[in-house]
CSV table of C-alpha atoms in Angstrom, one decimal:
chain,number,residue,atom,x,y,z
A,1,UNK,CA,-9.0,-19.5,-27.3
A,2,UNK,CA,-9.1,-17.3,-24.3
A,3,UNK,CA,-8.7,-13.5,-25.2
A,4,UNK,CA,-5.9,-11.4,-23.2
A,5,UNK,CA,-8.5,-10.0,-20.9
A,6,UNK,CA,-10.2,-13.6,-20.3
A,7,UNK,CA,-7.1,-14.8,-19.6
A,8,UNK,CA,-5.8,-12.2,-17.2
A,9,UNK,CA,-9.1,-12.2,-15.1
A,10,UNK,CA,-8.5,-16.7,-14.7
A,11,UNK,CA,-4.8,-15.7,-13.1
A,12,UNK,CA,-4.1,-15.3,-10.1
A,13,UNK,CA,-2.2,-11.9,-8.8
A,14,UNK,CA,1.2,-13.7,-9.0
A,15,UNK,CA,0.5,-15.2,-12.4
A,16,UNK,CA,-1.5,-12.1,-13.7
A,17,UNK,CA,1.3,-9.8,-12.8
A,18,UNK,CA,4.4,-12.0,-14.1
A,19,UNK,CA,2.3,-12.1,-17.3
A,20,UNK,CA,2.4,-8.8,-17.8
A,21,UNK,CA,5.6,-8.7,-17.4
A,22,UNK,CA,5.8,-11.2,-20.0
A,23,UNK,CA,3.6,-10.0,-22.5
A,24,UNK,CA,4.6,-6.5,-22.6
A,25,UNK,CA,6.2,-5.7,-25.6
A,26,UNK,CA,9.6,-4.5,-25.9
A,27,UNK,CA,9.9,-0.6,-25.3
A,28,UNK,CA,6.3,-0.4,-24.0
A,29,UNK,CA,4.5,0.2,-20.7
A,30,UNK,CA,1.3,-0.5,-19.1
A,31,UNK,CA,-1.1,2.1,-18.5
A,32,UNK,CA,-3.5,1.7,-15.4
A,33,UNK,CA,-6.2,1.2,-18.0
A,34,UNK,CA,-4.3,-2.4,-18.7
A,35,UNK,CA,-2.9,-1.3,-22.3
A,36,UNK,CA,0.1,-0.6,-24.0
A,37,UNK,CA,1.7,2.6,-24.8
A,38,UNK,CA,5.1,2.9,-26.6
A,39,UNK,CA,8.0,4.0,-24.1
A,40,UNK,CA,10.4,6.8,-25.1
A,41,UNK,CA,14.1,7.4,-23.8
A,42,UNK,CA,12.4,10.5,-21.9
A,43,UNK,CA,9.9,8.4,-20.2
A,44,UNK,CA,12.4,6.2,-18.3
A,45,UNK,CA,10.3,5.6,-15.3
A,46,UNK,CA,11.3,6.8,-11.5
A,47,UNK,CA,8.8,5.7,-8.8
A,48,UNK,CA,7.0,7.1,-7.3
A,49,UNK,CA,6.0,9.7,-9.7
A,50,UNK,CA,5.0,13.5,-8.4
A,51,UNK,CA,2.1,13.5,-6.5
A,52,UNK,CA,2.1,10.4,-5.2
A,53,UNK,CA,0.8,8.6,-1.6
A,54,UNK,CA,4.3,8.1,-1.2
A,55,UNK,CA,5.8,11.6,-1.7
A,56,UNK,CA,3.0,13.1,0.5
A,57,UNK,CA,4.1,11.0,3.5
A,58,UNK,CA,7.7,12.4,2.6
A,59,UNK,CA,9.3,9.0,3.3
A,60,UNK,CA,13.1,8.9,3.3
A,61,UNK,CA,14.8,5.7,2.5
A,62,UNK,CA,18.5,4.9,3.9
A,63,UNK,CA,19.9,1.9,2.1
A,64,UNK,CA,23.4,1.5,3.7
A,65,UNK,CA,26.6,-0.3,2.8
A,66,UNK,CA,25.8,-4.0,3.5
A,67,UNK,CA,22.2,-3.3,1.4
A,68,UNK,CA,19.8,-3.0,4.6
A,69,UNK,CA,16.9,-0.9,3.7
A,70,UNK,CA,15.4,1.6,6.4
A,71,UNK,CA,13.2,4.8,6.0
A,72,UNK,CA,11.7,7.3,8.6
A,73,UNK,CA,8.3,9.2,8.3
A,74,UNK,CA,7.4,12.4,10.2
A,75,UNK,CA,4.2,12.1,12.4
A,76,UNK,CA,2.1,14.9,10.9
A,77,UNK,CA,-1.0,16.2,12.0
A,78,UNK,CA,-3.1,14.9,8.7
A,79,UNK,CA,-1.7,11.3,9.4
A,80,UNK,CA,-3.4,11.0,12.9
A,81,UNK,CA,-6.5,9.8,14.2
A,82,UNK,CA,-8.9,11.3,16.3
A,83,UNK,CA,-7.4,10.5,19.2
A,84,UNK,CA,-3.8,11.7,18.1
A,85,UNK,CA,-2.6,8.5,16.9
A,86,UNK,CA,-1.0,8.0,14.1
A,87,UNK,CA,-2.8,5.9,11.6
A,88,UNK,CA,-2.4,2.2,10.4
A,89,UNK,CA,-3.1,3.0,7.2
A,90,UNK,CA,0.2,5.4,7.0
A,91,UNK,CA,2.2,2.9,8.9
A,92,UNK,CA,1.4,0.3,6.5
A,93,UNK,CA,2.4,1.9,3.4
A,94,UNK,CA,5.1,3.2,5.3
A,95,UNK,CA,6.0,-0.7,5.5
A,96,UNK,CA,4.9,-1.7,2.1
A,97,UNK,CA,7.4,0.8,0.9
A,98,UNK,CA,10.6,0.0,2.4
A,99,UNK,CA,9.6,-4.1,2.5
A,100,UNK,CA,9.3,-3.8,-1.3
A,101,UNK,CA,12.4,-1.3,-1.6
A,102,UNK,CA,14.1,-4.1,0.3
A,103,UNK,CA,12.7,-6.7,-1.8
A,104,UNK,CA,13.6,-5.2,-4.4
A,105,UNK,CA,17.5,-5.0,-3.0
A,106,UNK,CA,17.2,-8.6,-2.7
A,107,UNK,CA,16.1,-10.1,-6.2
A,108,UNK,CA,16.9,-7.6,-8.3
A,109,UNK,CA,17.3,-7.2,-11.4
A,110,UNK,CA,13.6,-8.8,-11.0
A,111,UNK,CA,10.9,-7.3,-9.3
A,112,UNK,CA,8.3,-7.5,-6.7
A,113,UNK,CA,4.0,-7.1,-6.2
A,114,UNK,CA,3.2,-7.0,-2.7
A,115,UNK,CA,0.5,-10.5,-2.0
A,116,UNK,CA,-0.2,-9.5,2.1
A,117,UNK,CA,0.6,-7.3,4.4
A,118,UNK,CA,-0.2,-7.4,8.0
A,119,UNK,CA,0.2,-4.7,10.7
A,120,UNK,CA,-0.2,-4.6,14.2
A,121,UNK,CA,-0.4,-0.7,16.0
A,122,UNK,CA,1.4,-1.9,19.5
A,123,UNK,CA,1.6,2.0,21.0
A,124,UNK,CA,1.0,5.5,20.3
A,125,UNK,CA,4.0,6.7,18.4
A,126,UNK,CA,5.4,10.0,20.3
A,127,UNK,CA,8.2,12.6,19.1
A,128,UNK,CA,8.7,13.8,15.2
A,129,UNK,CA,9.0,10.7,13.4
A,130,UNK,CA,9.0,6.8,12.8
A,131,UNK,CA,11.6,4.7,11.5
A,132,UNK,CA,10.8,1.0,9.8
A,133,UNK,CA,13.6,-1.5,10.0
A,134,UNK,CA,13.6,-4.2,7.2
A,135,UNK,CA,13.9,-7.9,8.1
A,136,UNK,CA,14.2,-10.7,5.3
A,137,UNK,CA,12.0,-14.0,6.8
A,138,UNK,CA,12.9,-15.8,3.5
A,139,UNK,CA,14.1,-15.1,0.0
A,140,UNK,CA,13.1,-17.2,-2.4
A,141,UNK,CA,12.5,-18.1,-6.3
A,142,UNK,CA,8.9,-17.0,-6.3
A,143,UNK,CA,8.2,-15.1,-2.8
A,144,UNK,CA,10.1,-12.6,-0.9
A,145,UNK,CA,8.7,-12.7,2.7
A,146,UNK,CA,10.1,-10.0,5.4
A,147,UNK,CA,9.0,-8.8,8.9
A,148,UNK,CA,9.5,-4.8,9.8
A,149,UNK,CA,10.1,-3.0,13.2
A,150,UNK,CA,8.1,0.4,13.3
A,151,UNK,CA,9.8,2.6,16.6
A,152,UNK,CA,10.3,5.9,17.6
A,153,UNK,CA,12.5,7.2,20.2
A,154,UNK,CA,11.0,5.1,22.6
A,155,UNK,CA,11.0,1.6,21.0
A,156,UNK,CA,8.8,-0.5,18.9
A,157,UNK,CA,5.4,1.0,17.8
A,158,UNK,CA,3.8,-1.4,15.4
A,159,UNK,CA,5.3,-4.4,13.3
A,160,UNK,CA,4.5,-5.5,10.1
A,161,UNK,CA,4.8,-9.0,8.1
A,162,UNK,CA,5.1,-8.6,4.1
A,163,UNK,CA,4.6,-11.2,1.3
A,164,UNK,CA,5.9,-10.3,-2.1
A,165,UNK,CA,5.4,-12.1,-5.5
A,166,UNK,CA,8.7,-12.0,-7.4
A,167,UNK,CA,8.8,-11.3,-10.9
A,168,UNK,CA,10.7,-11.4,-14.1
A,169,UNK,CA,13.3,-9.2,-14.3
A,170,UNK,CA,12.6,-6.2,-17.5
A,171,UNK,CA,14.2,-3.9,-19.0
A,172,UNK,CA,12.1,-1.0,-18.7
A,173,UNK,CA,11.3,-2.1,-14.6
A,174,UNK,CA,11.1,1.5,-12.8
A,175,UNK,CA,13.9,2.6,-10.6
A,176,UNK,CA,13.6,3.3,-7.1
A,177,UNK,CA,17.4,3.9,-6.0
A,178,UNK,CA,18.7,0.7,-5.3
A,179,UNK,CA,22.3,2.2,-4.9
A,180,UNK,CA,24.0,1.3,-1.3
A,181,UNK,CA,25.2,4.0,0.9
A,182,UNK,CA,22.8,6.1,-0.6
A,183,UNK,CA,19.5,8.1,1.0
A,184,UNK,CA,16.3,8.5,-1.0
A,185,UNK,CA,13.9,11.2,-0.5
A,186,UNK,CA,10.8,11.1,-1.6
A,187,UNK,CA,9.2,14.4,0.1
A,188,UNK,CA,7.5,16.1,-2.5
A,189,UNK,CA,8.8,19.3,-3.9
A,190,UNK,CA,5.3,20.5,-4.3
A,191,UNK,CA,4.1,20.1,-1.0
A,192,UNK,CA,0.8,21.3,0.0
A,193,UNK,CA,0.3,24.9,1.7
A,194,UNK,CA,-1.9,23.9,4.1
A,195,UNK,CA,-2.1,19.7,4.2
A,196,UNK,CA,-5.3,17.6,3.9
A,197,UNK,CA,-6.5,15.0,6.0
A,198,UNK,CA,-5.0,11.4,4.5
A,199,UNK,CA,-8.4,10.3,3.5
A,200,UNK,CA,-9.1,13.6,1.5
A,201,UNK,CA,-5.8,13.5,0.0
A,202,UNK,CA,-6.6,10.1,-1.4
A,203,UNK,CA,-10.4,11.2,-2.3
A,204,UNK,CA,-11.8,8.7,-0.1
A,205,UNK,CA,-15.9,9.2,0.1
A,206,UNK,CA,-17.2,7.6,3.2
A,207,UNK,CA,-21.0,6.8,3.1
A,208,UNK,CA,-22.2,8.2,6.9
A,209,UNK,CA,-24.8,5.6,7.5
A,210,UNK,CA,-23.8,2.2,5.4
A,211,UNK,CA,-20.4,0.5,5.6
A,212,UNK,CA,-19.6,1.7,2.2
A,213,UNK,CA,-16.5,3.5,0.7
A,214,UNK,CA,-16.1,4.9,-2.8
A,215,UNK,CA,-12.9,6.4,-4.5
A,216,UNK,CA,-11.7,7.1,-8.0
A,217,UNK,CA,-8.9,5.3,-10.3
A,218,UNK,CA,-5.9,8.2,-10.0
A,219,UNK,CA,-2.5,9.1,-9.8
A,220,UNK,CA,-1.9,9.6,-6.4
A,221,UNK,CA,-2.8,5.8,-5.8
A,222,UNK,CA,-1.3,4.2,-8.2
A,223,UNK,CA,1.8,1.7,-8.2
A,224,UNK,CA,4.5,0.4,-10.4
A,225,UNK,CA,1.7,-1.4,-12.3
A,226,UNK,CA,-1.1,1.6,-12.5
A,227,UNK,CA,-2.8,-0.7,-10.0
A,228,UNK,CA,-3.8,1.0,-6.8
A,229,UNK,CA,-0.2,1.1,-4.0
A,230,UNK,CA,-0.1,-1.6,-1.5
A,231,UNK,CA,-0.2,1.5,1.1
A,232,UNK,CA,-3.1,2.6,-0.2
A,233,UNK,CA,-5.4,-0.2,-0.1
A,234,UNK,CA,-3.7,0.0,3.7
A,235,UNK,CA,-5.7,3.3,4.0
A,236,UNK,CA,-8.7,1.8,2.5
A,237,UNK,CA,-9.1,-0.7,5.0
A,238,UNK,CA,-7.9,1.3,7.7
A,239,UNK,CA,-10.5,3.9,7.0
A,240,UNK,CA,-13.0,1.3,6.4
A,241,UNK,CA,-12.7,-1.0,9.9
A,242,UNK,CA,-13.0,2.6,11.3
A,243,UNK,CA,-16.0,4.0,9.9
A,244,UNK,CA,-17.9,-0.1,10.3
A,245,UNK,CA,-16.4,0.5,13.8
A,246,UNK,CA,-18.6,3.6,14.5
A,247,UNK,CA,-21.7,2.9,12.7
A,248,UNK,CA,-21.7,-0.3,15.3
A,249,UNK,CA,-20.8,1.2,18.4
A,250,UNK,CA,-21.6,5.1,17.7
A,251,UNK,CA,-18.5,5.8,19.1
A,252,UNK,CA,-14.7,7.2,17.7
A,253,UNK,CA,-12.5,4.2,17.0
A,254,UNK,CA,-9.4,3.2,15.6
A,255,UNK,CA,-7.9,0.2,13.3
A,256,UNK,CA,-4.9,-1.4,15.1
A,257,UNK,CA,-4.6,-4.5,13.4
A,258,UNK,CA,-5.2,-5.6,9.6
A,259,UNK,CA,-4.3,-8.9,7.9
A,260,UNK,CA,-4.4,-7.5,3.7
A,261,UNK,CA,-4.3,-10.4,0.8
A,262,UNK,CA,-4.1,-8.5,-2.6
A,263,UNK,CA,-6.0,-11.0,-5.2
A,264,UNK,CA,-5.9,-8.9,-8.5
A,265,UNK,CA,-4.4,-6.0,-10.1
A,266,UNK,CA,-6.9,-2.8,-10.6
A,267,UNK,CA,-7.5,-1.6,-13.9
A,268,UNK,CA,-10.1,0.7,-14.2
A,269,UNK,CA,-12.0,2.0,-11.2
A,270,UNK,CA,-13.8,3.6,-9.8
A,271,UNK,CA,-13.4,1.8,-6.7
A,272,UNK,CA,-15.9,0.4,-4.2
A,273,UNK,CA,-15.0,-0.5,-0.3
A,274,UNK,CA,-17.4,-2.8,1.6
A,275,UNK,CA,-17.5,-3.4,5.2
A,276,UNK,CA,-18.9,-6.7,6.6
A,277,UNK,CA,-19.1,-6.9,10.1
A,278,UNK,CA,-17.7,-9.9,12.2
A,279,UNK,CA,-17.6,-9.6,15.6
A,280,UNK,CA,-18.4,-6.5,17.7
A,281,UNK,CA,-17.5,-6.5,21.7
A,282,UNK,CA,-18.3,-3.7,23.9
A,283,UNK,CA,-15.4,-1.4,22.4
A,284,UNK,CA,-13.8,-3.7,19.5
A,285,UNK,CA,-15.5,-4.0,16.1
A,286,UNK,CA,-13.7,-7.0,13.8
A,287,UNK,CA,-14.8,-6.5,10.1
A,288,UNK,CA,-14.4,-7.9,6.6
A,289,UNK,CA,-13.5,-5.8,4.0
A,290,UNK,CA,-13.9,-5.8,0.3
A,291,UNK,CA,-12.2,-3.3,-2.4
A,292,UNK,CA,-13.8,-3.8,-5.7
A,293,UNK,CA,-13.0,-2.8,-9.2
A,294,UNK,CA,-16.3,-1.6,-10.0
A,295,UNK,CA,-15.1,-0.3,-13.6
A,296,UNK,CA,-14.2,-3.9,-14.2
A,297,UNK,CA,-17.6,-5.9,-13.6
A,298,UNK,CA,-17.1,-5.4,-10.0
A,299,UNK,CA,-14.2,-7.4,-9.9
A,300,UNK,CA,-12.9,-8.6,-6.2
A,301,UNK,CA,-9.2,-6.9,-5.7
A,302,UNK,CA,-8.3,-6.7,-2.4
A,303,UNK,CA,-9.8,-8.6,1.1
A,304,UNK,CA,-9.0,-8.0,4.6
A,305,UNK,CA,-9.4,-8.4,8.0
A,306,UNK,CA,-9.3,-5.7,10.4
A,307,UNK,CA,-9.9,-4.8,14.0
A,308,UNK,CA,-11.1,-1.4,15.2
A,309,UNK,CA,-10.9,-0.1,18.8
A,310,UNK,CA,-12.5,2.6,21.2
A,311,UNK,CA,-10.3,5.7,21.6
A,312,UNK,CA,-10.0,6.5,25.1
């Protein structure tokens, strides 16, 4: 007879996270360690917590009367890329958060873990901020899939597709405003003085001379699960099909496109990025890339494809 960890690393992410779900005993959360501590009254959960990836890109969800699900970002400086625009990586959990806010809209009381996510960067985006426009492709007993509109003033910027697992509804899912006619803010109220880059904010360390990235397990990262936020394995790769990018051409680039497939839920860290190159052009570098759990015998999470292009 299989053990619970045994069986959890056989599943797949759909069946591994509806067995949490499952096997999570009544009045008890998961920690991102994978066990169970006792939940208190006091510890009803609201996510994101303070501190969070998602609080730092001070998203601001509109869910309106009919139950469509928008949200705006503001194009700061520490979300851009070298060339001034603004990152993939902050897009896509941009997406990832209002996709699975609307997801959420649509199943609940269940619940939703994102399976892929892919974004494609069609523009600079120019003015203050972004909005993302929520599109359901198809609803159904065991997927949510949905297509968003990224735009600014001046039309569409990027687009993102979004697959969702759906899962069992609990008792003790957190909240994340689900009311209609309502606007949530999740700016945080303890913003930084002066703000760092995204990749330091997320304590990214980017080997200079191999295609290697290495981060720890920590709050700022986490999801609903303690697993690491859809948005910011975005970053990961993001930051990763970037830095492969350079080390092949020697020169600045940037992601615009990324195809994400989220196999397994993290559990320990820390966590290693690897960057596998795939096709390299004059000015466009195509790479694989890896995120491993190396805390948990180096156990594959997350796999992508992503292309990087020459700043002008």
């Amino acid at each position: 007879m299989k053990n619970e960890e045994q069986l959890r690393n056989s599943l797949s992410p759909m069946e591994e996270t509806s067995l949490l779900c499952l096997m999570r005993p009544p009045n008890f959360g998961a920690s991102s360690s994978g066990y169970w501590y006792q939940r208190t009254p006091s510890m009803a959960r609201s996510y994101p917590p303070k501190n969070h990836i998602l609080r730092h890109l001070r998203l601001r969800h509109l869910v309106d009367g009919e139950g469509n699900v928008s949200a705006s970002m503001p194009i700061l400086p520490d979300l851009l890329d070298a060339g001034g625009w603004l990152r993939l990586g902050a897009i896509a959990t941009l997406v990832d958060s209002v996709a699975g806010h609307h997801g959420v809209m649509q199943v609940e009381p269940d619940w939703v873990a994102t399976l892929e996510l892919g974004t494609v960067i069609r523009r600079r985006a120019e003015g203050t901020e972004v909005v993302a426009e929520c599109q359901p492709l198809r609803i159904g007993r065991n997927n949510v899939v949905t297509e968003t509109y990224i735009s600014d003033d001046l039309g569409e910027v990027a687009r993102s597709t979004c697959t969702y697992a759906r899962l069992p509804a609990r008792s003790d899912n957190p909240t994340v405003g689900t009311a209609k006619g309502r606007t949530v803010d999740y700016a945080s109220e303890e913003e930084f003085s002066n703000r760092p880059m995204l990749n330091d904010y997320l304590q990214i360390e980017i080997n200079p001379k191999r295609a290697v990235i290495e981060l720890p397990h920590h709050s700022r990262i986490h999801n609903s699960f303690g697993s690491i936020q859809g948005g910011a394995v975005a970053v990961l790769v993001d930051a990763m099909a970037t830095h492969l990018g350079s080390i092949t051409t020697g020169l600045p680039m940037r992601c615009l496109s990324a195809e994400i497939h989220y196999l397994s839920q993290a559990k320990s860290g820390p966590f290693r990025v690897e960057g596998e190159l795939l096709r390299a052009d004059k000015d466009s570098v195509t790479s694989r890339v890896r995120i491993i759990d190396v805390g948990n015998n180096d156990r594959l999470l997350d796999i992508a494809t992503a292309t990087a292009k020459a700043i002008d």
